[in-house]
Tab-separated table of C-alpha atoms in Angstrom:
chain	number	residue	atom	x	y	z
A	1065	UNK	CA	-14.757	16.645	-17.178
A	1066	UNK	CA	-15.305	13.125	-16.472
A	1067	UNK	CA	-15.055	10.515	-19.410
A	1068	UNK	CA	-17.911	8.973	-20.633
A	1069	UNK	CA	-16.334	6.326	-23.413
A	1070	UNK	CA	-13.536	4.570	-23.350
A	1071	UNK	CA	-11.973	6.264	-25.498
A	1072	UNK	CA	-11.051	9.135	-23.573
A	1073	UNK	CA	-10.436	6.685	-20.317
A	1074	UNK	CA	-6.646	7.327	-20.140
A	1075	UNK	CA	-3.398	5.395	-18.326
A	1076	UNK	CA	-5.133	1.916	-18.068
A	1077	UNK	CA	-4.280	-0.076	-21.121
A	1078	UNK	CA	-3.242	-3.017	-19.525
A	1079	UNK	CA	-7.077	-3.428	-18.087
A	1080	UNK	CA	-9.351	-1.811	-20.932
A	1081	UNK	CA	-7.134	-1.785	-23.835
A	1082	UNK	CA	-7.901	-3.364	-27.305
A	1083	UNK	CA	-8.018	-7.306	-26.882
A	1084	UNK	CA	-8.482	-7.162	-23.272
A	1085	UNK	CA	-11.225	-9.468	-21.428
A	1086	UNK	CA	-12.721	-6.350	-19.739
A	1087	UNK	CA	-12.911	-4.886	-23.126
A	1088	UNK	CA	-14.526	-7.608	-24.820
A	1089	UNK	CA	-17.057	-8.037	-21.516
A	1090	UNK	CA	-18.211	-4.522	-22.159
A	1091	UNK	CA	-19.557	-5.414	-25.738
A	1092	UNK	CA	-21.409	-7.998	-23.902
A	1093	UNK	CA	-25.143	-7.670	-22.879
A	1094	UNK	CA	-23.749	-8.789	-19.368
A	1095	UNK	CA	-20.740	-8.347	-16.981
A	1096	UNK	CA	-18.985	-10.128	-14.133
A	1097	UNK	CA	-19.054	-8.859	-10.501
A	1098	UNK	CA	-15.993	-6.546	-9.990
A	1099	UNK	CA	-13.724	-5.144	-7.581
A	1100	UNK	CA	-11.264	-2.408	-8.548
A	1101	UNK	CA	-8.338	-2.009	-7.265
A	1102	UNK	CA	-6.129	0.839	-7.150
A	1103	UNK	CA	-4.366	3.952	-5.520
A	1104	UNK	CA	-6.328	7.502	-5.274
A	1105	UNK	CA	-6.864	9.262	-8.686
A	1106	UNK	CA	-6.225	6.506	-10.843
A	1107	UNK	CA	-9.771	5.896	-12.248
A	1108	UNK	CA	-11.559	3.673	-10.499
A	1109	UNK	CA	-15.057	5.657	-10.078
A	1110	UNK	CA	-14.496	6.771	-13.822
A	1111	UNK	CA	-14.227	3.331	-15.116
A	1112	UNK	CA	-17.273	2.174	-13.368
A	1113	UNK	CA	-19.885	4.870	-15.066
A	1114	UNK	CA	-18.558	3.887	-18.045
A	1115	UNK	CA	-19.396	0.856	-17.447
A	1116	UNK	CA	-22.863	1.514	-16.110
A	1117	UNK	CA	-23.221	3.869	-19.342
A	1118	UNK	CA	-22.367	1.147	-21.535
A	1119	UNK	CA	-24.892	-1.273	-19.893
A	1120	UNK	CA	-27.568	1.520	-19.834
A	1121	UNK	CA	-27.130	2.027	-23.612
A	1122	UNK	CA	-27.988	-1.710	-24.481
A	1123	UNK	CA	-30.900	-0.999	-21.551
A	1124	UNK	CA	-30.046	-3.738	-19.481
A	1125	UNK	CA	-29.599	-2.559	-16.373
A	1126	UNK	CA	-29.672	0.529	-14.069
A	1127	UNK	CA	-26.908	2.115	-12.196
A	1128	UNK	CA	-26.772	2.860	-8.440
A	1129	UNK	CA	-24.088	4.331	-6.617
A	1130	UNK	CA	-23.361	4.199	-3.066
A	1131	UNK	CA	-20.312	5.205	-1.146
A	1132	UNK	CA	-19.306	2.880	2.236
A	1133	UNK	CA	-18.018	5.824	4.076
A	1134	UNK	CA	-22.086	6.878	4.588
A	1135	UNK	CA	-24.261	4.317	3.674
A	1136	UNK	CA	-25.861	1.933	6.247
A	1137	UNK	CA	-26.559	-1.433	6.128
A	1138	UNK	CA	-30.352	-0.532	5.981
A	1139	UNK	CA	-30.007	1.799	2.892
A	1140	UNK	CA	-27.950	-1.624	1.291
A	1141	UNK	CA	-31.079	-3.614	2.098
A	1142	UNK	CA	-33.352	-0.870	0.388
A	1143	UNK	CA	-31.638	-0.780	-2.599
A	1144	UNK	CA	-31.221	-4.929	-3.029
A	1145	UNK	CA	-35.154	-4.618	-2.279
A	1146	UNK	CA	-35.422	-2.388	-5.368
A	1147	UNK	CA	-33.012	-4.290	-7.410
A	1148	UNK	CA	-35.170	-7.450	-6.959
A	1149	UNK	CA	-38.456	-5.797	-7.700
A	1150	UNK	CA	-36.405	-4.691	-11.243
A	1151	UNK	CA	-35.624	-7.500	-12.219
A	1152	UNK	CA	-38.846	-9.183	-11.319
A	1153	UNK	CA	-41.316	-6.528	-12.829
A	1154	UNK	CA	-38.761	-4.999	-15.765
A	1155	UNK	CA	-36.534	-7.582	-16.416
A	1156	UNK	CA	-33.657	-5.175	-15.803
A	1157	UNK	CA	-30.826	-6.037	-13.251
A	1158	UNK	CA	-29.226	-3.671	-10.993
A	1159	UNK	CA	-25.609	-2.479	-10.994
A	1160	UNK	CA	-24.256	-1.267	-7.795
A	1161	UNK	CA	-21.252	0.485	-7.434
A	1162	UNK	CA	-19.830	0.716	-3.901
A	1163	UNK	CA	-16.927	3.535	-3.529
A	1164	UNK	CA	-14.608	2.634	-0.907
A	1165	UNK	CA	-15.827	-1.148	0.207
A	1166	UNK	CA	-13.597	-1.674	2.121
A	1167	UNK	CA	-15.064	1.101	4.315
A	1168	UNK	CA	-17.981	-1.604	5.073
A	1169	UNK	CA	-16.837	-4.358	7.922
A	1170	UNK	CA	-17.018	-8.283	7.244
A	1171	UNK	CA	-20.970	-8.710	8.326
A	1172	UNK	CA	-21.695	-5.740	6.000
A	1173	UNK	CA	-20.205	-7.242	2.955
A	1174	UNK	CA	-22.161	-10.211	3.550
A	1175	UNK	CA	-25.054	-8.508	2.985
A	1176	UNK	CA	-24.099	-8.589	-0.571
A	1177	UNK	CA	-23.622	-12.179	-1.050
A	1178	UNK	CA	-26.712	-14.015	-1.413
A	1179	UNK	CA	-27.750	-11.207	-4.238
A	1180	UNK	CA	-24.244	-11.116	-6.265
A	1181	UNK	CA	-25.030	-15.227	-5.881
A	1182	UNK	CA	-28.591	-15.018	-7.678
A	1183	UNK	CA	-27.775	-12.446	-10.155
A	1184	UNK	CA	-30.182	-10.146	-7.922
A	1185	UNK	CA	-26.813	-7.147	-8.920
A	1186	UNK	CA	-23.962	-6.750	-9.997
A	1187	UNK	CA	-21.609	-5.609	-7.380
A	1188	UNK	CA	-18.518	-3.075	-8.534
A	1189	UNK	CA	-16.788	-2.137	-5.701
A	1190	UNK	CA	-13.947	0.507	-5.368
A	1191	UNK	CA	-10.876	0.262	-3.020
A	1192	UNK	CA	-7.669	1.651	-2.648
A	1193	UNK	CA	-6.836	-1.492	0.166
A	1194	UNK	CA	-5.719	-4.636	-0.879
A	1195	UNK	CA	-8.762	-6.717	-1.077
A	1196	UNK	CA	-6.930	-9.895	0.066
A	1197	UNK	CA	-7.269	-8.120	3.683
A	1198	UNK	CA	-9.896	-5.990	3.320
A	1199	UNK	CA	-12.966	-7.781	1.103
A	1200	UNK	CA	-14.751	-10.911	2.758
A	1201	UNK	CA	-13.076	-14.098	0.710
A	1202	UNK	CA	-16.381	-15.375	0.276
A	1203	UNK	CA	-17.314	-11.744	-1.514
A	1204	UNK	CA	-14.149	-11.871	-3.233
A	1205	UNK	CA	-14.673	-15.253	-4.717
A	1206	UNK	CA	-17.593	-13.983	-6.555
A	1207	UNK	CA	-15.954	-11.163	-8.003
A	1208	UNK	CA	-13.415	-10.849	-10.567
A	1209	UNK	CA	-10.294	-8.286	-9.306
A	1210	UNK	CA	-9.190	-5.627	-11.522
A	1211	UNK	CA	-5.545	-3.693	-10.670
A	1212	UNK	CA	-5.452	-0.459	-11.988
A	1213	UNK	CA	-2.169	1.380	-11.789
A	1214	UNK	CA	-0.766	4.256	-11.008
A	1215	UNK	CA	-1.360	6.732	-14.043
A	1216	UNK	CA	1.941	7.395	-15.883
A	1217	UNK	CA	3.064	11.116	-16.358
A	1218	UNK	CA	2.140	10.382	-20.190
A	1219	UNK	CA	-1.525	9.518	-18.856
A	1220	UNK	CA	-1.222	12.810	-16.728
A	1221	UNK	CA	-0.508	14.637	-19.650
A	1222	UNK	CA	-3.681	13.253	-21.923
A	1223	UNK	CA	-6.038	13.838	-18.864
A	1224	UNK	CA	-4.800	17.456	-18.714
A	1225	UNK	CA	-4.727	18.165	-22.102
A	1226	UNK	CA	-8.473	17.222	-22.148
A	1227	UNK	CA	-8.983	19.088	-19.603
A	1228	UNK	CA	-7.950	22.419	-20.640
A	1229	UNK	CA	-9.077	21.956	-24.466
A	1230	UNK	CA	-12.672	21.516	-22.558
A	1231	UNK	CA	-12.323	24.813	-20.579
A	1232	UNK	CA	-11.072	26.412	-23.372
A	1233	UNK	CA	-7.496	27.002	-22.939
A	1234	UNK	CA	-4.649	27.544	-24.934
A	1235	UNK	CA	-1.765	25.772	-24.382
A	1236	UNK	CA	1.712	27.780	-25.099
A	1237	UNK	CA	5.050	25.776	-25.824
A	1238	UNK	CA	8.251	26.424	-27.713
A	1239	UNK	CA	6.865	25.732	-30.677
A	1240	UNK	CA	3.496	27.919	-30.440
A	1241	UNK	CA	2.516	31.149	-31.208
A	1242	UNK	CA	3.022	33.527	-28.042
A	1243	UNK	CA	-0.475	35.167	-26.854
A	1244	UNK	CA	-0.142	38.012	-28.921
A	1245	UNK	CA	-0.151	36.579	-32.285
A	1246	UNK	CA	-3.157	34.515	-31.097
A	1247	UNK	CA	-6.928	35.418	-31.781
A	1248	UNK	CA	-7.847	38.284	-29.379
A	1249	UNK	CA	-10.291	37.868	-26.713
A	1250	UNK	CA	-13.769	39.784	-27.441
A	1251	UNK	CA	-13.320	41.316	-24.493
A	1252	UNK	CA	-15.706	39.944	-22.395
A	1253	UNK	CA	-13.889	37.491	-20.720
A	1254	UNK	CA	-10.045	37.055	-20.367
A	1255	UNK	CA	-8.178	34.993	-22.766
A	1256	UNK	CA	-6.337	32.077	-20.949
A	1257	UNK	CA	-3.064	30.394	-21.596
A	1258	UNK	CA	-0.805	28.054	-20.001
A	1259	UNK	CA	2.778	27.210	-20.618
A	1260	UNK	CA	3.548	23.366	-21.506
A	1261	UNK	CA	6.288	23.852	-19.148
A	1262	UNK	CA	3.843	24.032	-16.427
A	1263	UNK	CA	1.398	21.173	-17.815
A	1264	UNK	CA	4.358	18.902	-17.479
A	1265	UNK	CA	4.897	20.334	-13.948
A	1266	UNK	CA	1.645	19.086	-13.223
A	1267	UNK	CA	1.521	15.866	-14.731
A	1268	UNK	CA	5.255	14.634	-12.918
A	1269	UNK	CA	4.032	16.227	-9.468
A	1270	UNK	CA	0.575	14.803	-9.142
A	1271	UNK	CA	2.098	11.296	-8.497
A	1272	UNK	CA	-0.447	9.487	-11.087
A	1273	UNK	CA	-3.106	10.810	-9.222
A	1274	UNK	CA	-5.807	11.933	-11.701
A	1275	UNK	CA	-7.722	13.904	-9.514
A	1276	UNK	CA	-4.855	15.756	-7.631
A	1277	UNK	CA	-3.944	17.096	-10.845
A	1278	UNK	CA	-6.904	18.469	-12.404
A	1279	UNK	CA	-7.380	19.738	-8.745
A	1280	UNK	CA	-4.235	21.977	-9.088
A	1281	UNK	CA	-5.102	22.640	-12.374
A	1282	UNK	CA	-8.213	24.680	-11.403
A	1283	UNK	CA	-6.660	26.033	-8.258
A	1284	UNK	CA	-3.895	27.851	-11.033
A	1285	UNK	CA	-6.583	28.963	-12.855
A	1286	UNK	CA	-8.399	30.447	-10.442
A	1287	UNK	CA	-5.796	32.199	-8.931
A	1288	UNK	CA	-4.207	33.830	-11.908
A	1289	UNK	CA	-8.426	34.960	-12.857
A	1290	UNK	CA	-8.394	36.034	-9.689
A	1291	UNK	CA	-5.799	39.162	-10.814
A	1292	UNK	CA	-7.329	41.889	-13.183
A	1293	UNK	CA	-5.624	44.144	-14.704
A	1294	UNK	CA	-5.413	48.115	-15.051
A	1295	UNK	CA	-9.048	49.658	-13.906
A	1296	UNK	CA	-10.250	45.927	-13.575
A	1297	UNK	CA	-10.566	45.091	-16.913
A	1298	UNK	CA	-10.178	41.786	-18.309
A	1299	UNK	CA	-6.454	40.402	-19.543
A	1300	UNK	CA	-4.938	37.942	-21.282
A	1301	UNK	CA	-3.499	35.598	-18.847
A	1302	UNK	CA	-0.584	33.450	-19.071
A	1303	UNK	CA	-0.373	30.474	-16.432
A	1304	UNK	CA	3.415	29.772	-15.927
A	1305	UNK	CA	5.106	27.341	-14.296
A	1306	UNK	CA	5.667	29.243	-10.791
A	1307	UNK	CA	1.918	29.892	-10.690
A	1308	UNK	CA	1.435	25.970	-10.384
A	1309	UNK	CA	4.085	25.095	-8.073
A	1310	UNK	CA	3.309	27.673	-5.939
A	1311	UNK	CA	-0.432	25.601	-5.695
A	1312	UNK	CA	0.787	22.021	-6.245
A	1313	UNK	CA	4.016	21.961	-3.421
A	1314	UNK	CA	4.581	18.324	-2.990
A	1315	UNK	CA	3.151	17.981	0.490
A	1316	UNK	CA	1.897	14.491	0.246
A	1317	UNK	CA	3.091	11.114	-0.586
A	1318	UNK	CA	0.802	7.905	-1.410
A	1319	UNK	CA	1.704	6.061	1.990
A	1320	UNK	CA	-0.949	4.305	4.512
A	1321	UNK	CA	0.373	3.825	7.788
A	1322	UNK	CA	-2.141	1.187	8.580
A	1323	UNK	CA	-2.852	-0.341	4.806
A	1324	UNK	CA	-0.520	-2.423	2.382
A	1325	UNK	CA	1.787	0.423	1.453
A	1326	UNK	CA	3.124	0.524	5.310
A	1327	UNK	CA	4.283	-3.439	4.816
A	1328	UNK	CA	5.250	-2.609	0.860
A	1329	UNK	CA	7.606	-0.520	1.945
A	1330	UNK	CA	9.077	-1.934	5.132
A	1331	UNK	CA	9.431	-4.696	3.421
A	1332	UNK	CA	11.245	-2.784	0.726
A	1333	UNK	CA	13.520	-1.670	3.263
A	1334	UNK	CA	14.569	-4.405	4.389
A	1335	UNK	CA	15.382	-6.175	1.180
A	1336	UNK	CA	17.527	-3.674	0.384
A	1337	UNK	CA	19.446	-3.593	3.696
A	1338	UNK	CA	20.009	-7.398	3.572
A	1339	UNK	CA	21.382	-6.946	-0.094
A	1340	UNK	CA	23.774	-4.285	0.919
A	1341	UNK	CA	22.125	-2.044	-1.628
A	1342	UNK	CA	22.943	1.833	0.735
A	1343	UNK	CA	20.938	3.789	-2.250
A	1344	UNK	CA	17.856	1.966	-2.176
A	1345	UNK	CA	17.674	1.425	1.297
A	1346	UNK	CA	17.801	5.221	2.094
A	1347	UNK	CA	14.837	6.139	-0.519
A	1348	UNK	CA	12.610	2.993	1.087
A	1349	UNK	CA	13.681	4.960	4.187
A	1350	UNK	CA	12.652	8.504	3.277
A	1351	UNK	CA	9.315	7.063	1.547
A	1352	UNK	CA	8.461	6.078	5.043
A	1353	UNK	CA	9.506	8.977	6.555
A	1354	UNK	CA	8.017	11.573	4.458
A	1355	UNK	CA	5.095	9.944	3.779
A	1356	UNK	CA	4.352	10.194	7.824
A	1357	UNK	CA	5.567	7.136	9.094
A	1358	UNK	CA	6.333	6.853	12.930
A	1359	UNK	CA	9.870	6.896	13.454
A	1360	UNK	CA	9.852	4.731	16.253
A	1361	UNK	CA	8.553	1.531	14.386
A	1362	UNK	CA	11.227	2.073	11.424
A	1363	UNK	CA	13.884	1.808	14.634
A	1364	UNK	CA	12.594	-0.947	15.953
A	1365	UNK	CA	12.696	-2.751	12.954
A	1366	UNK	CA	16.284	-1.929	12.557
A	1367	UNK	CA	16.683	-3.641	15.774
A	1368	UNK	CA	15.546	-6.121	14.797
A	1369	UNK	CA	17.521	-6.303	10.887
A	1370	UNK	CA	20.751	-6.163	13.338
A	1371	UNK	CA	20.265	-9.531	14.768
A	1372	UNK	CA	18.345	-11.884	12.027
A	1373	UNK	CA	20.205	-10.640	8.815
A	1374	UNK	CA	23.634	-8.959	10.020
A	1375	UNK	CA	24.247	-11.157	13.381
A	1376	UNK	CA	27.597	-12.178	14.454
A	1377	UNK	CA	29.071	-11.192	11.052
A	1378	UNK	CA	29.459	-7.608	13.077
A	1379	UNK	CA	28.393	-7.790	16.719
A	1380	UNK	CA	28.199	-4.127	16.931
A	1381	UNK	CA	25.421	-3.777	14.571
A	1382	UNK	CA	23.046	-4.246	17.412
A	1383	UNK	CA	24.300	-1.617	19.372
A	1384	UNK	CA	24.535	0.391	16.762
A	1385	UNK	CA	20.436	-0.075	16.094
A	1386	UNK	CA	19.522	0.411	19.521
A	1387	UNK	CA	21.529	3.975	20.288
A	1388	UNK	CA	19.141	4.728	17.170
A	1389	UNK	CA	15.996	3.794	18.799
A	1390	UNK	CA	17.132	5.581	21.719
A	1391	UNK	CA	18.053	8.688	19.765
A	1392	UNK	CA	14.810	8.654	18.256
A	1393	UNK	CA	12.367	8.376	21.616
A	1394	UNK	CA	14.404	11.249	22.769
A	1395	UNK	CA	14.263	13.482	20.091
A	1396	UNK	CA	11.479	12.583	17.725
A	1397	UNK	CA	11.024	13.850	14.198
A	1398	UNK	CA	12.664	15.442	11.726
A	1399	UNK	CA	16.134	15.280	13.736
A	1400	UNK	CA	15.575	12.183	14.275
A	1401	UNK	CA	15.168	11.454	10.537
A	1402	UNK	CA	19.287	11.905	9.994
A	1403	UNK	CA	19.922	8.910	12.883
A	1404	UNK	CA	18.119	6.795	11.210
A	1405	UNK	CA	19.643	7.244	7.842
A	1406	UNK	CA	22.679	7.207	9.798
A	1407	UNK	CA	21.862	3.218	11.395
A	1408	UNK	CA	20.027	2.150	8.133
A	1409	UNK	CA	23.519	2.867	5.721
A	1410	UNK	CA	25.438	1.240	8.834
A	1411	UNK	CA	23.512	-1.888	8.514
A	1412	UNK	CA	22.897	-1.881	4.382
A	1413	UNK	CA	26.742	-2.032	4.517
A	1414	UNK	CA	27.731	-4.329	7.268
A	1415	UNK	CA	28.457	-8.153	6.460
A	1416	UNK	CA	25.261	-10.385	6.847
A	1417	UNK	CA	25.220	-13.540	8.534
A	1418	UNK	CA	21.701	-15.305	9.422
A	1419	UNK	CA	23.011	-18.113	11.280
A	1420	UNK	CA	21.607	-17.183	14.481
A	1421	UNK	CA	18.487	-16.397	12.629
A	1422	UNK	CA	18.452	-19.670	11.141
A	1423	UNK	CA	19.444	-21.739	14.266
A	1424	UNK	CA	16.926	-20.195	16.268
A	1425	UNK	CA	14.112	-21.373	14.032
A	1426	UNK	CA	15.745	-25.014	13.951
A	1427	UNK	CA	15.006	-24.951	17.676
A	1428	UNK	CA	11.502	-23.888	17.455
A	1429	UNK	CA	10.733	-26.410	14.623
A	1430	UNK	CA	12.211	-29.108	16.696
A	1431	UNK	CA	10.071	-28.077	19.842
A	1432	UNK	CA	6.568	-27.977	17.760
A	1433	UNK	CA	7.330	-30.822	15.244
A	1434	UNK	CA	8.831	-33.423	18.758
A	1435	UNK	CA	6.080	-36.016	19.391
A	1436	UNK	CA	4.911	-36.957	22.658
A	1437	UNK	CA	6.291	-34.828	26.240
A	1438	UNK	CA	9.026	-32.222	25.856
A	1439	UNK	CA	12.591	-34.199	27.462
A	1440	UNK	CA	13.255	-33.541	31.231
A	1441	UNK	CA	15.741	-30.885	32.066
A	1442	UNK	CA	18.464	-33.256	32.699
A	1443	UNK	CA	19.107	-33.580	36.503
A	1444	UNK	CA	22.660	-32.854	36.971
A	1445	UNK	CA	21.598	-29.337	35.457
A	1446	UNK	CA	19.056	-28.794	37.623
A	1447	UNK	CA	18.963	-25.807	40.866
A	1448	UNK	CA	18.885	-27.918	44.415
A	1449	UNK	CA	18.441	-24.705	46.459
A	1450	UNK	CA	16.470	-27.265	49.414
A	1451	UNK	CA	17.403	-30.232	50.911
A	1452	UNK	CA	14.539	-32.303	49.180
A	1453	UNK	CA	15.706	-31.392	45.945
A	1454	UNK	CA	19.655	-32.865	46.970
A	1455	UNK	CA	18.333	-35.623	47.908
A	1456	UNK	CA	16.424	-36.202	44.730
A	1457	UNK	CA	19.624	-35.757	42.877
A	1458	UNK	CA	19.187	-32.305	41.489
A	1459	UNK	CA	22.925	-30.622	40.535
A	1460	UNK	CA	24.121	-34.213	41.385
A	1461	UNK	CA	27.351	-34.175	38.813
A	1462	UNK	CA	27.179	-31.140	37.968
A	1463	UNK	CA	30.899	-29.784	36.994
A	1464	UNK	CA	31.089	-25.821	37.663
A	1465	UNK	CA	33.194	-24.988	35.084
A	1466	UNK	CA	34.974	-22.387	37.026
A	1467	UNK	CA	37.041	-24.523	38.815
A	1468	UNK	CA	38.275	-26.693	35.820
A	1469	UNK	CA	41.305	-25.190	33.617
A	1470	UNK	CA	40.264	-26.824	30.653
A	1471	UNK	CA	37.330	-27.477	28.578
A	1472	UNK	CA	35.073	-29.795	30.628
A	1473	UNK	CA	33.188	-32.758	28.885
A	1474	UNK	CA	29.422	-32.353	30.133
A	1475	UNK	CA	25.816	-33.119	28.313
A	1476	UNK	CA	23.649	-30.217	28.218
A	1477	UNK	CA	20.963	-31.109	26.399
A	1478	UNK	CA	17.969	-33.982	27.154
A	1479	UNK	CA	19.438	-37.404	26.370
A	1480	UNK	CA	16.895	-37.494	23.278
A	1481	UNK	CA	18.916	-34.559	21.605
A	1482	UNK	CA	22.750	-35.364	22.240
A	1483	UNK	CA	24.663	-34.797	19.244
A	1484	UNK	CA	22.072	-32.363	17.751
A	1485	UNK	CA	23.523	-29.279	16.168
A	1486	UNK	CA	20.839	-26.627	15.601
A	1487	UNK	CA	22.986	-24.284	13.387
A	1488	UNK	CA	23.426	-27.126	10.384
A	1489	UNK	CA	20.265	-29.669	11.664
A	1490	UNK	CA	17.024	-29.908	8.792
A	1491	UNK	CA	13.781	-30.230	9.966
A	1492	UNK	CA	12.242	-33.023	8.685
């Protein structure tokens, strides 16, 4: 089921199509270290056997596989140690493919480097991380990054055609002969058809993933073999739409709490809040949500929104985000899910002011960028709770503005920042 050429690699045109570098590297008696990058089911594994196959065609090289999830740094070793005797005694390098790399912690990685350096391999790992975070820079530097995208539904529906013209199945649409005007089965085994209608089911519900599909694809088939007809005999059997939704429910949403998904979206979120855009901000919210996300951190960064983008512009905004923290601690998911729409439309459609935002980092650039001692709390604003401290002048001048009826002229801050205003002041 697997492609073995290009030519049947599906949904990544923008990284193996015609008149693409990868492409014309292929044709080449050597390649560049790579790292793939992409989500689940897009073709990442694929894509590197056809590499290998390419290279072992032309003879060049042999093709190792390892995955990081159960391979120790002593198996790594072995296989370099192999590599080099290759390319010593045979003159054939070594590709090594390494399934989830970023599986394998910083001092692992670095195993690799000396080796990718020399030529010893040719490293092709696979991750579904960002490798910015995740791949040791110096690795990374010696590798050449391919993104590979989410498959498109059209993709989906290439992969599964293939798919079912390999297991020998007969696609039925509105346009195709029903399965009794089709060739009749010799009996021996059932003859098996499937609706286009549910193909397309297939293909829009697998969210680009490759492998999710074909998954449900068998699990249909299976079940619907799975029913014989009167005194067991074999049947024709029609896969129809309901059969595959009732195996393919949409359970599961691409989302890593802990990888870059979690800060795509949250930051997603909160783009669309601060441009007042309700719609968006309420599917960023639900991708979070349903793809497992813990309620309490969404709230908390809601908090948050209510003071650096909305601010004074509407003082109750803050209020408004903590009651939905609260909410939330006390009654957890899913009714907590509808408070937290609630606070997140609230705040996508309040006014936005980030002058508090902004004047708050004006103080902290002028506290790390001031040269030489931090100014003296000015005395007159000091606390003289002993007698030692009076007589040192602490509070000496100090006007309690309490007892004054009108505004009362007093300095507040150091002598080195009079006449500093922190909501229009630069840094420089």
């Amino acid at each position: 089921m697997r492609p073995t050429t290009l030519q049947e690699y599906f949904g990544q045109n923008k990284v193996v199509g015609q008149h693409t570098l990868l492409r014309s590297l292929l044709d080449s008696p050597d390649i560049p270290s790579l790292i793939l990058w992409g989500p689940p089911g897009c073709g990442k594994t694929t894509l590197a056997h056809i590499i290998a196959s390419n290279m072992k065609k032309n003879g060049s090289a042999r093709f190792v596989t390892l995955s990081a999830t159960s391979t120790s740094t002593s198996e790594v070793r072995e296989v370099i140690k192999q590599a080099r005797n290759e390319l010593r005694l045979c003159k054939r390098k070594t590709i090594l493919f390494i399934d989830e790399i970023h599986r394998f912690n910083k001092s692992q990685q670095d195993t690799f480097l000396p080796h990718v350096e020399c030529g010893t391999v040719t490293l092709i790992g696979a991750t579904t991380e960002n490798p910015s975070f995740q791949v040791n820079a110096a690795l990374l530097s010696r590798c050449r990054v391919l993104v590979l995208e989410k498959l498109s539904v059209e993709a989906m529906r290439a992969i599964l055609h293939r798919a079912i013209a390999s297991l020998g199945i007969s696609e039925l649409g509105p346009d195709l002969d029903a399965p009794g005007d089709q060739d009749v089965s010799d009996g021996s085994e059932p003859r098996i058809y499937i609706e286009q209608k549910a193909l397309d089911t297939i293909a829009h519900l697998s969210d680009g993933d490759a492998r999710a599909g074909l998954n449900s694809l068998q699990l249909a088939v299976q079940a619907r073999v799975g029913v014989t007809g009167p005194g067991g005999r074999p049947q024709e059997i029609v896969i129809q739409e309901d059969h595959v939704k009732e195996g393919l429910q949409r359970s599961h949403i691409l989302y890593d709490k802990a990888g870059e998904e979690h800060y795509n979206c949250i930051s997603a979120l909160h783009k669309s809040m601060r441009g007042s855009h309700e719609n968006a901000s309420l599917y960023w919210l639900g991708r979070m949500l349903e793809g497992g996300e813990e309620p309490l951190y969404v709230a908390r960064r809601l908090v948050r929104f209510a003071s650096e983008d909305v601010g004074m512009a509407d003082p109750a905004a803050l209020p408004q985000a903590v009651s939905a923290f609260q909410a939330c601690h006390f009654i957890g998911m899913p009714e907590c899910e509808v408070i937290l729409a609630q606070c997140v439309v609230y705040l996508a459609r309040a006014p936005k002011s980030v002058e508090i935002y902004k004047a708050y980092n004006n103080v902290k650039a002028s506290l790390r960028t001031h040269r030489g001692p931090l100014p003296s709390v000015p005395l007159h604003l000091r606390n003289a709770p002993t007698k030692l401290m009076k007589e040192l002048g602490y509070a000496k001048g100090y006007k309690y503005n309490p007892s004054f009826s009108a505004p009362v002229e007093q300095d507040y801050l150091p002598e080195e920042l009079r006449g500093i205003d922190f909501f229009t002041w630069t840094p420089t």
